[in-house]
Short mmCIF file of C-alpha atoms in Angstrom, two decimals:
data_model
loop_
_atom_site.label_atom_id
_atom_site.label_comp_id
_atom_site.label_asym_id
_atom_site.label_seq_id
_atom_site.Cartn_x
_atom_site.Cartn_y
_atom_site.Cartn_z
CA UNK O 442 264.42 264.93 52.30
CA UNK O 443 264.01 263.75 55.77
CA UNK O 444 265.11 264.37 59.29
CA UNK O 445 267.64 266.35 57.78
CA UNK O 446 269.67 263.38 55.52
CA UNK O 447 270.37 263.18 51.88
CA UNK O 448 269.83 259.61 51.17
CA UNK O 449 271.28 259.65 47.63
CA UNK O 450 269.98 256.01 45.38
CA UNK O 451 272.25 253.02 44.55
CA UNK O 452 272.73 254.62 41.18
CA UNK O 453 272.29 258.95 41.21
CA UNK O 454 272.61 259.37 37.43
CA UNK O 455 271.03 261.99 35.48
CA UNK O 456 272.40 261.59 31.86
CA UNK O 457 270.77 257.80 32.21
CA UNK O 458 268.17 256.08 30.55
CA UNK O 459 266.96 255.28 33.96
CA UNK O 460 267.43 258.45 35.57
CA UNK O 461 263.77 258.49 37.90
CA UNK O 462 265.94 257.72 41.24
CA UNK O 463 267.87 260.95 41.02
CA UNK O 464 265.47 263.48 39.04
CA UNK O 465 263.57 262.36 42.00
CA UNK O 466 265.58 262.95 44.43
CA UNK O 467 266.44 266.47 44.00
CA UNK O 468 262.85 267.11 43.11
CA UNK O 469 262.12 266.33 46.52
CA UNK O 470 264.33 268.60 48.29
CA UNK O 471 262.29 272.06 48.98
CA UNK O 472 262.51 274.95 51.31
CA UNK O 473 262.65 275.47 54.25
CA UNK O 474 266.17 273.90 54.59
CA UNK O 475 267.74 273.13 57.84
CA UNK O 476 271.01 274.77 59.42
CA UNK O 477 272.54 271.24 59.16
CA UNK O 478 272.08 268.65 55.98
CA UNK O 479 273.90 265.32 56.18
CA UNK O 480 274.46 263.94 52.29
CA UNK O 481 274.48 259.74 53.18
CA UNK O 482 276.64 257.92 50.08
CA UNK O 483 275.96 254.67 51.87
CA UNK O 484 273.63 252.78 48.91
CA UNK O 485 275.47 254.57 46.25
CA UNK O 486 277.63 252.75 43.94
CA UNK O 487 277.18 254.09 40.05
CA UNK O 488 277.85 257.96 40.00
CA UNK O 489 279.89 260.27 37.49
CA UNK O 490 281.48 263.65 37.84
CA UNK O 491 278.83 265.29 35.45
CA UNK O 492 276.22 263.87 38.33
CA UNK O 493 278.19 265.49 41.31
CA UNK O 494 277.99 268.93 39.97
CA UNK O 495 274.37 268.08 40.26
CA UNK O 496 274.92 268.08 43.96
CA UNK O 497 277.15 271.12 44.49
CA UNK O 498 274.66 273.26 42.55
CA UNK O 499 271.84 271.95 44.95
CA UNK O 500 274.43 272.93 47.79
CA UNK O 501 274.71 276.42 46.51
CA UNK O 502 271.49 276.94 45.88
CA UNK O 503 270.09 275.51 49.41
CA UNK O 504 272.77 277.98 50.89
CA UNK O 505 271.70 280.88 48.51
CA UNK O 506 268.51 280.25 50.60
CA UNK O 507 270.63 279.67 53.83
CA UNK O 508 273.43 280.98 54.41
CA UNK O 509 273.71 279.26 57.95
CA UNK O 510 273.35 275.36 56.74
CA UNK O 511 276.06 273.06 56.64
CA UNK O 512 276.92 270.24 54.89
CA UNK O 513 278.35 266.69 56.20
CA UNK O 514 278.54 263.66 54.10
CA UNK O 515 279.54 259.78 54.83
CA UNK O 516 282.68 257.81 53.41
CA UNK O 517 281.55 254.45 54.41
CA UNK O 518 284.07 252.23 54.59
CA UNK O 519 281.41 249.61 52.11
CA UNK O 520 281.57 252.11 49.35
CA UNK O 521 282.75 251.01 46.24
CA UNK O 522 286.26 251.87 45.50
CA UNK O 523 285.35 253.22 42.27
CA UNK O 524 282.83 255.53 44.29
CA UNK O 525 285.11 256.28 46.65
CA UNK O 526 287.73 257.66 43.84
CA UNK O 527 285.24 259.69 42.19
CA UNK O 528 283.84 261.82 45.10
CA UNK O 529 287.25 261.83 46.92
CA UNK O 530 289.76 263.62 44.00
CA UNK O 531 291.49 266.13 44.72
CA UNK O 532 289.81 269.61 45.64
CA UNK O 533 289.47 271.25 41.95
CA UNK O 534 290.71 275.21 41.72
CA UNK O 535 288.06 277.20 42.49
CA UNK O 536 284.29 276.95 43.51
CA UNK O 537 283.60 280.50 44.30
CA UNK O 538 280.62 283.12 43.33
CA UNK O 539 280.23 286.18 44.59
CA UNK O 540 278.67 285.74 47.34
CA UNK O 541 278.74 281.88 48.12
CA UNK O 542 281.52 279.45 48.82
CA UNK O 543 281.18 275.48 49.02
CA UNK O 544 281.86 273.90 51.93
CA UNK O 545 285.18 272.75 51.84
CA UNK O 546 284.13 269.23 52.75
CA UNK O 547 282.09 269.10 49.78
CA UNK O 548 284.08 270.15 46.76
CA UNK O 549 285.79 267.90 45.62
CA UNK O 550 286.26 265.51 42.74
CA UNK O 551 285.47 268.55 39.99
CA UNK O 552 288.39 269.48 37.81
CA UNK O 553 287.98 271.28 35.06
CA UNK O 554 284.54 272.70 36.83
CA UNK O 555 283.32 276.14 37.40
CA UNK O 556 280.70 277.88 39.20
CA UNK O 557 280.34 281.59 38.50
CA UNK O 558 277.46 284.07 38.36
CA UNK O 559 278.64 285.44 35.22
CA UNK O 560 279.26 285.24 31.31
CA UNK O 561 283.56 284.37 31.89
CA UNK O 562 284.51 284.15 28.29
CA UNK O 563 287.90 282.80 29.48
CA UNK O 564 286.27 279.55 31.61
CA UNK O 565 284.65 278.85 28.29
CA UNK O 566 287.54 279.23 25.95
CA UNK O 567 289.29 276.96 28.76
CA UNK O 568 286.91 274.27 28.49
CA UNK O 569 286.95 274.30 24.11
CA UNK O 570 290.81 274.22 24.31
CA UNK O 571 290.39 271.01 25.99
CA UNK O 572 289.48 269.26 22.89
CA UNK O 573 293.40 269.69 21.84
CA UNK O 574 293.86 266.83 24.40
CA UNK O 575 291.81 264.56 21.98
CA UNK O 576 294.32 265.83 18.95
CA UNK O 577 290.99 268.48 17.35
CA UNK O 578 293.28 270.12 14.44
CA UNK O 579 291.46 273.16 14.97
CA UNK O 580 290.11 275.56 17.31
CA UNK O 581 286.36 274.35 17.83
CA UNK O 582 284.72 277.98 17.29
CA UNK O 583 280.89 276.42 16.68
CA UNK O 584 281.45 274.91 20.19
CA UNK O 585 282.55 278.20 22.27
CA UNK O 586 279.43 279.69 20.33
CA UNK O 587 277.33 277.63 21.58
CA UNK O 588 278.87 277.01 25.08
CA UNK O 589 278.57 280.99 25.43
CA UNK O 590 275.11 281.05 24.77
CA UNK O 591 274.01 278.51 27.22
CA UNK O 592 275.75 280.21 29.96
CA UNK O 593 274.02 283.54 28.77
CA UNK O 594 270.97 281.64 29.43
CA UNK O 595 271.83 280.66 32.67
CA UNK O 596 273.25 284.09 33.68
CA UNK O 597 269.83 285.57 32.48
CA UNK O 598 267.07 283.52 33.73
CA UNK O 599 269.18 281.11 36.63
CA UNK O 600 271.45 283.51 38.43
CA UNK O 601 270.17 287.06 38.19
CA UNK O 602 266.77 285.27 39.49
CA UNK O 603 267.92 282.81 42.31
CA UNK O 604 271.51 284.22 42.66
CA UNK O 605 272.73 280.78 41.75
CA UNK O 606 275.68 279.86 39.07
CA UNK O 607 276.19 277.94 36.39
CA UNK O 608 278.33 274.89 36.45
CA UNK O 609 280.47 272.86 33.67
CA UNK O 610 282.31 269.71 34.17
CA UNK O 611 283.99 267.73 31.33
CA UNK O 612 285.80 264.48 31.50
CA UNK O 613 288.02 262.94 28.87
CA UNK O 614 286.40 259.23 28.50
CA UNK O 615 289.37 257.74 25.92
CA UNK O 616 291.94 259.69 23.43
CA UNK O 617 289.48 260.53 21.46
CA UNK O 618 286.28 261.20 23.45
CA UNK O 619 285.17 264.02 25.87
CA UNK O 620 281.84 264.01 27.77
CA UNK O 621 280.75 267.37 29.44
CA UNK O 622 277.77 267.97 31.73
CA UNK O 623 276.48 271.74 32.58
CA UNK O 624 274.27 272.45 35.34
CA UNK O 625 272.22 275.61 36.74
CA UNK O 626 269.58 275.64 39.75
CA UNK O 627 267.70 278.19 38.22
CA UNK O 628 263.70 278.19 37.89
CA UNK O 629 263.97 276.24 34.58
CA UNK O 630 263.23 276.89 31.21
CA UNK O 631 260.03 275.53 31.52
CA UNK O 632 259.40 277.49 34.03
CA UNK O 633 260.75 280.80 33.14
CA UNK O 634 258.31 280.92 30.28
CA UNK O 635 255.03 280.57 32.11
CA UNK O 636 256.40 282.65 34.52
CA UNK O 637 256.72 285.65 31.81
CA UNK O 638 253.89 284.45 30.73
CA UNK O 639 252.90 282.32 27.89
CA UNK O 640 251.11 282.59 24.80
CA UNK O 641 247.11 280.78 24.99
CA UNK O 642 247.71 278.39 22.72
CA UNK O 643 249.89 277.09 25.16
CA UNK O 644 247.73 276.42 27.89
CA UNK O 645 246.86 272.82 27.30
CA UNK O 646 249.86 272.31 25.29
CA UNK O 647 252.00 269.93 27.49
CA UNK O 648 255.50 271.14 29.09
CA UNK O 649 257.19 269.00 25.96
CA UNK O 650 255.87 271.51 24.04
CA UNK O 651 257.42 274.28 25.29
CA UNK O 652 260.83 273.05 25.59
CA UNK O 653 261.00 272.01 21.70
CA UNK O 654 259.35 274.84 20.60
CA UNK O 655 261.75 277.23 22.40
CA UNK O 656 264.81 275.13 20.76
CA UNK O 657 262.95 275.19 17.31
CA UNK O 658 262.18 278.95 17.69
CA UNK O 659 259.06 278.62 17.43
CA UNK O 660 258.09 280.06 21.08
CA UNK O 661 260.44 283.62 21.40
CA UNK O 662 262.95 284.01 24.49
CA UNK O 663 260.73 284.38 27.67
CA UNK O 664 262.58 287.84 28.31
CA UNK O 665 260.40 289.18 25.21
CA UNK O 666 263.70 290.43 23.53
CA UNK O 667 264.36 289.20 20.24
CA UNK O 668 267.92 289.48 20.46
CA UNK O 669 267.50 286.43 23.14
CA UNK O 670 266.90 283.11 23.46
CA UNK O 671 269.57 282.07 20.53
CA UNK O 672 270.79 279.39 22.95
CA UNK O 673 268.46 276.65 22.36
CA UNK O 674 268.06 277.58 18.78
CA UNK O 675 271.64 277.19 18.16
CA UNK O 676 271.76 273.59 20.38
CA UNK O 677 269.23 272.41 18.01
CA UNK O 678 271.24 273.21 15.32
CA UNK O 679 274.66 271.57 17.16
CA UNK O 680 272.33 268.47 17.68
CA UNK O 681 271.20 267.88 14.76
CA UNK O 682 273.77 268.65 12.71
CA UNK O 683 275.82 266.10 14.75
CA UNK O 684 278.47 269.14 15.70
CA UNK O 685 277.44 267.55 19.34
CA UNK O 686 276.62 263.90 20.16
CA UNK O 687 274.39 261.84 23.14
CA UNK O 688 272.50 265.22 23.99
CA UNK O 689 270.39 265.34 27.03
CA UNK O 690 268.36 267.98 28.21
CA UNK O 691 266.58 267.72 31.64
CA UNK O 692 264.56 270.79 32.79
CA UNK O 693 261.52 271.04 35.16
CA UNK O 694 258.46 268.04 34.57
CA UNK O 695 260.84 267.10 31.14
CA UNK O 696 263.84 264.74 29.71
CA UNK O 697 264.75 265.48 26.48
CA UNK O 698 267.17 263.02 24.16
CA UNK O 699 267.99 262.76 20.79
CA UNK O 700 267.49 259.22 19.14
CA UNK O 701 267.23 258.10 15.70
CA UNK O 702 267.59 261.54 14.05
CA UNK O 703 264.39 263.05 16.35
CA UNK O 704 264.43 264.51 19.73
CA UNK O 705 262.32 262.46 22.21
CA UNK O 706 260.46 263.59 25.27
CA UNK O 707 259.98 261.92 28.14
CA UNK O 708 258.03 263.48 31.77
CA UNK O 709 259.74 263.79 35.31
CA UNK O 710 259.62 264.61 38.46
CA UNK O 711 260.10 268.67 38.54
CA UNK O 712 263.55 269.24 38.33
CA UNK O 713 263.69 272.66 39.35
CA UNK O 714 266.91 274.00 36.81
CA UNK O 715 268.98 273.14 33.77
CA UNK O 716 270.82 270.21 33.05
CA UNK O 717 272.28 269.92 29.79
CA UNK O 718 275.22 266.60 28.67
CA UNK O 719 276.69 266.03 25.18
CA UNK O 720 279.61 264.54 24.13
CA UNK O 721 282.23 265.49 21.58
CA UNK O 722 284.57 264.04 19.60
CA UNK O 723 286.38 263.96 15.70
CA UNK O 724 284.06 262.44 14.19
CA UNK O 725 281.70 265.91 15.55
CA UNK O 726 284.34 268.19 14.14
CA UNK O 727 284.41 266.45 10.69
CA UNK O 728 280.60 267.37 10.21
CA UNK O 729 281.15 270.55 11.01
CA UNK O 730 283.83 271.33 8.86
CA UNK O 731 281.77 269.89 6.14
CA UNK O 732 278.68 271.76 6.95
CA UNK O 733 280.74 274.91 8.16
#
């Protein structure tokens, strides 16, 4: 970030093949911050909603840091209209934590998103009942399982650290399919582990290493407590039992994807937090039922 401005890339998308431009981006905005940050959407012409939450959990976490900076961002007239729809929808229901508030100029274009600090069983139950609009016969219990336990993870190593929240956003893509994207600016689970400090063996290891040991259970919950770290234990299990579908997982120096029955790694810029997208639809909640 310089002189104060946000230049966000021609395309700022995260769940991407090509996702450099914006892993980059945030990677390169660092304390200090200034008491006034202007967001420019001038170049930008490919974003989604699951990439905008992206932006208002940088916002809350720069004003975590902040309180006193401000936010102002650009509706050129040259945008795309496309663009233009997707960052000017309506103001969604609520954006509040306990102790932070969005800037009213900046939240919009979220509904059916959330930011809290804590575990809100009834958010998550809201976002698995919207699978009825995509006609799932059946409550999706295997989903608010694992939905629960990823925001446990956030509340435990994102918020309580940082005093930042955890974000969901979900949009229906056809009758059938929904794509979600979850965010938190937390230190990362990368990160979180060598700073509770990790085993020797993993000292040379690579960051890969970490992440897919964590989700294979392999490296224990960097709280020490056994009863933790489930949450990456049970995505595995949602990912490769197909239960969940087009899984990314971008924390810290890693990009994580699963293709051709294998999860692949690939290195970043340090994304400091969690971003997690899947997608879900009945062909997810017929291999459940015949695994369940």
């Amino acid at each position: 970030m310089k002189n104060n401005i946000i230049l966000l890339p021609k395309k700022f998308k995260f769940n991407a093949d090509q996702n450099h431009d914006a892993i980059s981006l945030i990677s390169s905005i660092v304390p200090p911050f200034e008491d006034k940050i202007y967001v420019d959407f001038s170049k930008l012409d490919d974003i989604e909603k699951g990439d905008l939450i992206v932006l208002y959990a940088l916002v809350e976490k720069i004003k975590a840091q902040n309180s006193l900076t401000r936010f102002y961002f650009n509706n050129p007239r040259d945008m795309s209209n496309e663009v233009k729809k997707k960052v000017n929808e309506p103001i969604f229901n609520k954006v509040i934590s306990e102790n932070f508030t969005v800037d009213k100029k900046f939240t919009r274009g979220l509904n059916s998103s959330e930011l809290n600090l804590k575990i809100c069983p009834k958010i998550i139950d809201r976002v698995v009942s919207e699978l009825n609009e995509i006609h799932f016969p059946e409550y999706y219990s295997i989903f608010n399982e694992l939905l629960t336990e990823l925001v446990a993870n956030s509340v435990e190593h994102g918020s309580h650290a940082s005093q930042v929240g955890w974000w969901i956003t979900t949009k229906i893509i056809n009758e059938s399919l929904i794509e979600y994207a979850f965010v938190d600016m937390g230190g990362g689970i990368i990160q979180s582990h060598k700073n509770a400090g990790l085993p020797d063996n993993y000292v040379y290891s690579g960051d890969s290493k970490i992440v897919l040991d964590s989700m294979f259970g392999v490296l224990i919950s960097s709280t020490k407590f056994k009863n933790r770290g489930q949450g990456l234990q049970q995505l595995k299990y949602a990912v490769v039992n197909d239960v969940i579908s087009n899984f990314v997982l971008i924390t810290n120096t890693v990009t994580l994807r699963y293709k051709n029955n294998e999860f692949v790694a690939t290195k970043n810029e340090d994304f400091k937090g969690t971003y997690y997208s899947w997608t879900i639809d009945l062909n997810n909640y017929k291999k459940w039922k015949s695994i369940k």
